[in-house]
PDB file of C-alpha atoms in Angstrom:
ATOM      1  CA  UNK A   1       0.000   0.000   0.000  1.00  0.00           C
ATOM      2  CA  UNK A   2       1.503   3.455  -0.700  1.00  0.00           C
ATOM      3  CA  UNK A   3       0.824   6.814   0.731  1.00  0.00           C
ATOM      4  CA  UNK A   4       2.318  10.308   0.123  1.00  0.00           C
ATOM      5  CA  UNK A   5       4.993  10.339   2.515  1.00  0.00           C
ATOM      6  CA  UNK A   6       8.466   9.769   1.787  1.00  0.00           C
ATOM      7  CA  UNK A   7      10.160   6.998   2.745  1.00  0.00           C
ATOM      8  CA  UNK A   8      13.985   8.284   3.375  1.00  0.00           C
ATOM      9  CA  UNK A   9      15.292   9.661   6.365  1.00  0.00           C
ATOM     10  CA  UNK A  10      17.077  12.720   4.395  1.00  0.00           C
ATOM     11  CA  UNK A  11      13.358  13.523   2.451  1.00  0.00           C
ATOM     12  CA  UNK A  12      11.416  13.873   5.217  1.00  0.00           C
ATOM     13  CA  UNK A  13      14.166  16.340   6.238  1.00  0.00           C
ATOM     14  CA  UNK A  14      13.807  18.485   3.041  1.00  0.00           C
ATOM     15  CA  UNK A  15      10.253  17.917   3.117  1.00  0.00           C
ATOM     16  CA  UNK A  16       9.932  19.145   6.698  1.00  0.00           C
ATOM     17  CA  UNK A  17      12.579  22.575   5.800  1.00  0.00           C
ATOM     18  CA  UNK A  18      10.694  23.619   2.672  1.00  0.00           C
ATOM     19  CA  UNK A  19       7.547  23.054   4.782  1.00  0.00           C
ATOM     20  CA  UNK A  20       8.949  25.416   7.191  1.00  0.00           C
ATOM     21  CA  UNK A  21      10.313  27.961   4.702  1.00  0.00           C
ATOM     22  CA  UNK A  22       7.137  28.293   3.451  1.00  0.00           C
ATOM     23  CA  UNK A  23       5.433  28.814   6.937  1.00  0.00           C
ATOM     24  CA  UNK A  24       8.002  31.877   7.092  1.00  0.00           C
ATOM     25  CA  UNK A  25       6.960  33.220   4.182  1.00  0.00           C
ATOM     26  CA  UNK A  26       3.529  33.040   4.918  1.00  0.00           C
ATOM     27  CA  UNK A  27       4.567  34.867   7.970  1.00  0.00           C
ATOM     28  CA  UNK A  28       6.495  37.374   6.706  1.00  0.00           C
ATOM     29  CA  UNK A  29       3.872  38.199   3.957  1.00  0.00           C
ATOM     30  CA  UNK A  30       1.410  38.291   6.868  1.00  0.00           C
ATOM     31  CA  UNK A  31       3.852  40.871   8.232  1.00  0.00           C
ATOM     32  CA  UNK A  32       3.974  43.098   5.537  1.00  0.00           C
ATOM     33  CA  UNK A  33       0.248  43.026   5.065  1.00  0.00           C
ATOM     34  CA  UNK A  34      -0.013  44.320   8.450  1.00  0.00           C
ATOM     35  CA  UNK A  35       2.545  47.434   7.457  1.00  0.00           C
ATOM     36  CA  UNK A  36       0.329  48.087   4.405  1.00  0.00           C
ATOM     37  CA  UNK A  37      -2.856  49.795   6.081  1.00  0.00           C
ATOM     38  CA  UNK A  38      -1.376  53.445   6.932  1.00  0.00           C
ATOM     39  CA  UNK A  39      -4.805  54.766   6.468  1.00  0.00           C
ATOM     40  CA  UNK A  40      -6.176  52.704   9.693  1.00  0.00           C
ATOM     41  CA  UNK A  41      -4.992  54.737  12.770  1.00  0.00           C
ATOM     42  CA  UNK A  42      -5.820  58.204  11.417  1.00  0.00           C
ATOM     43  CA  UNK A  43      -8.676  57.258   9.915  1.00  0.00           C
ATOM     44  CA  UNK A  44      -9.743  56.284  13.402  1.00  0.00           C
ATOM     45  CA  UNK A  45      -8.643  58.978  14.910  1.00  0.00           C
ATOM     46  CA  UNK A  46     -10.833  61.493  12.118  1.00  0.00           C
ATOM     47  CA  UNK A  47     -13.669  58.979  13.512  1.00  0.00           C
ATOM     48  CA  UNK A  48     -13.879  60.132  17.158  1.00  0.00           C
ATOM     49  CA  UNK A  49     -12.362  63.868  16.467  1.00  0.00           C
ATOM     50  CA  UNK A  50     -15.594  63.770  14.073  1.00  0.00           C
ATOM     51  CA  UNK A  51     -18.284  62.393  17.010  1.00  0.00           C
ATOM     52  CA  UNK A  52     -15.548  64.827  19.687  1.00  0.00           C
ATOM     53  CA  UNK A  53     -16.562  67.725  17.560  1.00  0.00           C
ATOM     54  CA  UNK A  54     -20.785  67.095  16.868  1.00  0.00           C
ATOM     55  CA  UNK A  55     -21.433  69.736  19.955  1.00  0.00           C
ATOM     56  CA  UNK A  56     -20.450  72.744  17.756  1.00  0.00           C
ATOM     57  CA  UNK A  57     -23.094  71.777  15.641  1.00  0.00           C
ATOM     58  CA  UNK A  58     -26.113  74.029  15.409  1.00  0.00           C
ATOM     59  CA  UNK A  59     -29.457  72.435  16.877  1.00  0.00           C
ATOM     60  CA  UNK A  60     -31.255  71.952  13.755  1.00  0.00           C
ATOM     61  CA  UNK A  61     -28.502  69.388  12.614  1.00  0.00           C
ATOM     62  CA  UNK A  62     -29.095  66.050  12.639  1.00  0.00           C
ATOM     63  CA  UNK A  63     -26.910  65.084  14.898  1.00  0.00           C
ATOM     64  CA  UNK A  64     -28.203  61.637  14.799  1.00  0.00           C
ATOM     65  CA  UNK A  65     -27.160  61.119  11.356  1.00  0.00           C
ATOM     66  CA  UNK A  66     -23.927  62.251  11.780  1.00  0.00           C
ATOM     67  CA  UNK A  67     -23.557  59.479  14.700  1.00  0.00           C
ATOM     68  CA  UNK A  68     -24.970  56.879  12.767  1.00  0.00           C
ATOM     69  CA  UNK A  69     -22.471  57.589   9.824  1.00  0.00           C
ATOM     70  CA  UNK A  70     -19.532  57.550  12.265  1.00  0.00           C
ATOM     71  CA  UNK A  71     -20.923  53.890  13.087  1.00  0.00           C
ATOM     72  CA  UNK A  72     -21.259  52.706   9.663  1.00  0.00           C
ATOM     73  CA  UNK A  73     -17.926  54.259   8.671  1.00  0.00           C
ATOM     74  CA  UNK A  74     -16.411  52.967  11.959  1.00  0.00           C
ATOM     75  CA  UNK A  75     -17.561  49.270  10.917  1.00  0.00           C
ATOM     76  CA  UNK A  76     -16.253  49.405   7.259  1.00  0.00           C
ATOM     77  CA  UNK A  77     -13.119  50.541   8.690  1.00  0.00           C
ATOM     78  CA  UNK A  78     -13.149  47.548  10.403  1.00  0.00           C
ATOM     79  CA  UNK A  79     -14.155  45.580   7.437  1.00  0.00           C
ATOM     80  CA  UNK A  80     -11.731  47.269   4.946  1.00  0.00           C
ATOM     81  CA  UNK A  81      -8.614  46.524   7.282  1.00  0.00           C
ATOM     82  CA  UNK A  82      -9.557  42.951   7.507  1.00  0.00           C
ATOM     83  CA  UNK A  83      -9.671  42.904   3.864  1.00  0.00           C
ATOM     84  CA  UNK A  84      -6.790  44.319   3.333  1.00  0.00           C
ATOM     85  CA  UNK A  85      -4.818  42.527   6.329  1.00  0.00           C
ATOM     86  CA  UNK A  86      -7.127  39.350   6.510  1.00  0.00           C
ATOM     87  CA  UNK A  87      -6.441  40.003  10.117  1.00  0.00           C
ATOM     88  CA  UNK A  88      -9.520  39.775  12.081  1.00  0.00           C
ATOM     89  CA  UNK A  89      -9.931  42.992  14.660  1.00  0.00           C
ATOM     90  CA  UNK A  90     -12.664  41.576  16.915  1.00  0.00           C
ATOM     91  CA  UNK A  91      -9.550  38.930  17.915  1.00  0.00           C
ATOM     92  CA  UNK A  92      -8.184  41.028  20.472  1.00  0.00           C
ATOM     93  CA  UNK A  93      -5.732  39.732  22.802  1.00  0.00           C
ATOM     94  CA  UNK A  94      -5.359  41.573  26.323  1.00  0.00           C
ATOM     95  CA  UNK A  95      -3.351  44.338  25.617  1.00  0.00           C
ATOM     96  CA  UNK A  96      -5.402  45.072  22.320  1.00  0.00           C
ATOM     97  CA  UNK A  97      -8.430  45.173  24.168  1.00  0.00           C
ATOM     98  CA  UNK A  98      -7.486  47.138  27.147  1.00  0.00           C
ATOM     99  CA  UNK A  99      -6.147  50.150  24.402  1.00  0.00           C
ATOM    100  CA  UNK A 100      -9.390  49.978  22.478  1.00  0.00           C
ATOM    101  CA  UNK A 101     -10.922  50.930  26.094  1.00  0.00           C
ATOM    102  CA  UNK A 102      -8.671  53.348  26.761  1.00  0.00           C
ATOM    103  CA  UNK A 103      -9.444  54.624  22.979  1.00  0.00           C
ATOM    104  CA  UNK A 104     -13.279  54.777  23.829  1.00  0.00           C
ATOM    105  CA  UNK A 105     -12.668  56.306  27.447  1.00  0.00           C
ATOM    106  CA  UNK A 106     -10.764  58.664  25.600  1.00  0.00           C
ATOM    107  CA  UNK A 107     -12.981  59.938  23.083  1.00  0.00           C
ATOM    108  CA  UNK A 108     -15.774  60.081  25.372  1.00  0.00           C
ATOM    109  CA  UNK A 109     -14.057  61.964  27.384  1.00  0.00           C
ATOM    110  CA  UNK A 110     -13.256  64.653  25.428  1.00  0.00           C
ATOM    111  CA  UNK A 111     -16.405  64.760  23.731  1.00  0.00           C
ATOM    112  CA  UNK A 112     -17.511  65.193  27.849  1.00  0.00           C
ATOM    113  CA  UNK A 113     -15.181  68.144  27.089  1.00  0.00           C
ATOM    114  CA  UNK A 114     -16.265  69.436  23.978  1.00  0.00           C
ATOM    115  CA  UNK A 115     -20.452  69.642  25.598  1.00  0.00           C
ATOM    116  CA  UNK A 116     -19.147  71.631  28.635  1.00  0.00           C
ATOM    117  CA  UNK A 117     -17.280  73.901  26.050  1.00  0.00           C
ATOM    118  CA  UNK A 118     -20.434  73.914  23.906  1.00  0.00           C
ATOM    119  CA  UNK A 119     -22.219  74.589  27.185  1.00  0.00           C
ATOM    120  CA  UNK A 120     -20.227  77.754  28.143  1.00  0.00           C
ATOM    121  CA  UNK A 121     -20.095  79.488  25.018  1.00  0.00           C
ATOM    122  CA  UNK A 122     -16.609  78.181  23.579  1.00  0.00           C
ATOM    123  CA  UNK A 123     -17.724  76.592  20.863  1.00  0.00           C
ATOM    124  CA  UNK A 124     -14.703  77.144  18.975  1.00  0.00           C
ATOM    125  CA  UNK A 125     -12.551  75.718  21.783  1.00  0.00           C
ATOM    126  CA  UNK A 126     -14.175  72.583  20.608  1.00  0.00           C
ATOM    127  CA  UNK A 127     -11.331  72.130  18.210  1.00  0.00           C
ATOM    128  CA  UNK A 128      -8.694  71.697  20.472  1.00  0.00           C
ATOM    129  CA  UNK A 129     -10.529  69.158  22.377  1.00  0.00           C
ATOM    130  CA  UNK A 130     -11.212  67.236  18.878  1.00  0.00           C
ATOM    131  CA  UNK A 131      -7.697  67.370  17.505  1.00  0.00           C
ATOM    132  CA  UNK A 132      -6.519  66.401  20.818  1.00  0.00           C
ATOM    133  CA  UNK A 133      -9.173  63.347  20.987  1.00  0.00           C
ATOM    134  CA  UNK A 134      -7.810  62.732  16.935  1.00  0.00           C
ATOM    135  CA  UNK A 135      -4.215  62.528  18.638  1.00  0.00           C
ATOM    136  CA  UNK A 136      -5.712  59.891  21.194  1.00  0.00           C
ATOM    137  CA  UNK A 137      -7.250  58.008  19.215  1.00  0.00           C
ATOM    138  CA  UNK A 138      -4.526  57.890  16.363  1.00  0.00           C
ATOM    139  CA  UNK A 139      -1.557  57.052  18.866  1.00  0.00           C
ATOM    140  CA  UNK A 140      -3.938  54.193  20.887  1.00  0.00           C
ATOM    141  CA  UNK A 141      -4.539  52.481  16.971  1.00  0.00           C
ATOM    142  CA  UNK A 142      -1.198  53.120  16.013  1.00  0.00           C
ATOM    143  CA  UNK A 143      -0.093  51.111  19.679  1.00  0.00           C
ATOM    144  CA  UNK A 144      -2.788  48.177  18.846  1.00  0.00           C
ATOM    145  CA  UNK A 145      -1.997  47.847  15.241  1.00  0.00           C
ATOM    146  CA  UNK A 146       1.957  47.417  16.446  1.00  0.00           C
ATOM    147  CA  UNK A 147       0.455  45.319  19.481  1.00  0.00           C
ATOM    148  CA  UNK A 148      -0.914  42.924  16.561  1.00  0.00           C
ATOM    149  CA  UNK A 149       2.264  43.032  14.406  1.00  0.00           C
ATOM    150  CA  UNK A 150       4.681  41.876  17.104  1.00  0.00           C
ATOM    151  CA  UNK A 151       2.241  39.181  18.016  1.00  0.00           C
ATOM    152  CA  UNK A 152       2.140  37.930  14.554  1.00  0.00           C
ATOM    153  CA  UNK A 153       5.567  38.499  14.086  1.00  0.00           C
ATOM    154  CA  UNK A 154       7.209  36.684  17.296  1.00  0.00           C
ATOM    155  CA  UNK A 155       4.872  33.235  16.438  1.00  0.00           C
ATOM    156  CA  UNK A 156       7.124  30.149  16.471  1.00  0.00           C
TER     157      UNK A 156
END
């Protein structure tokens, strides 16, 4: 009876290093997949300065529509960097998930910010607190997406 293995010693050797040359290349292409997505992080970050910033809206916006775009836009960002990746982002490991709270404790705390500005007549103040909410966010992507790389990267 024959099967697809080889029989020598010295092929199952060479079958074994080319199996694990291609499992590093796999990896490293994984790698560079994750470097290709520089839109991500600021795109994020554009996200929450966006929802930081809906206070200096006037009151006949729809300020619900704005929100629900952020949502939609915030899930096909999601979508598009799995795509492009075919990393999946709702596989968070520890440190991933404890910066993506940080990121939402963040935002909602300057857009905390940005209604007591609204609420005192600064409504152009509002602008700091949303570029510094885009910094946030940005830098706490930026940390995850690197988070995700090394943890690809440093698999044995």
């Amino acid at each position: 009876m024959e099967n697809n293995l080889s029989s020598g010693r010295s092929n199952q050797q060479s079958d074994a290093a080319v199996l694990l040359g291609d499992l590093e290349s796999d990896r490293a292409g994984l790698i560079e997949r994750l470097n290709e997505p520089k839109w991500f992080a600021p795109t994020y970050g554009a996200l929450a300065a966006i929802f930081i910033s809906t206070p200096a809206l006037p009151e006949t916006f729809n300020r619900g529509f704005v929100l629900t775009s952020i949502v939609v836009t915030g899930v096909l960002l999601v979508l598009g960097y799995q795509w492009v990746t075919g990393i999946k982002l709702l596989r968070f490991r520890v440190l991933e998930g404890v910066l993506f709270g940080i990121a939402i404790l963040t935002t909602l705390f300057f857009f905390s910010v940005s209604l007591g500005l609204a609420a005192s007549g600064l409504p152009l103040w509002i602008v700091a607190s949303a570029i510094a909410g885009f910094l946030a966010a940005t830098g706490l992507a930026l940390l995850g997406v690197s988070s995700m790389r090394e943890r690809v990267r440093d698999v044995a």
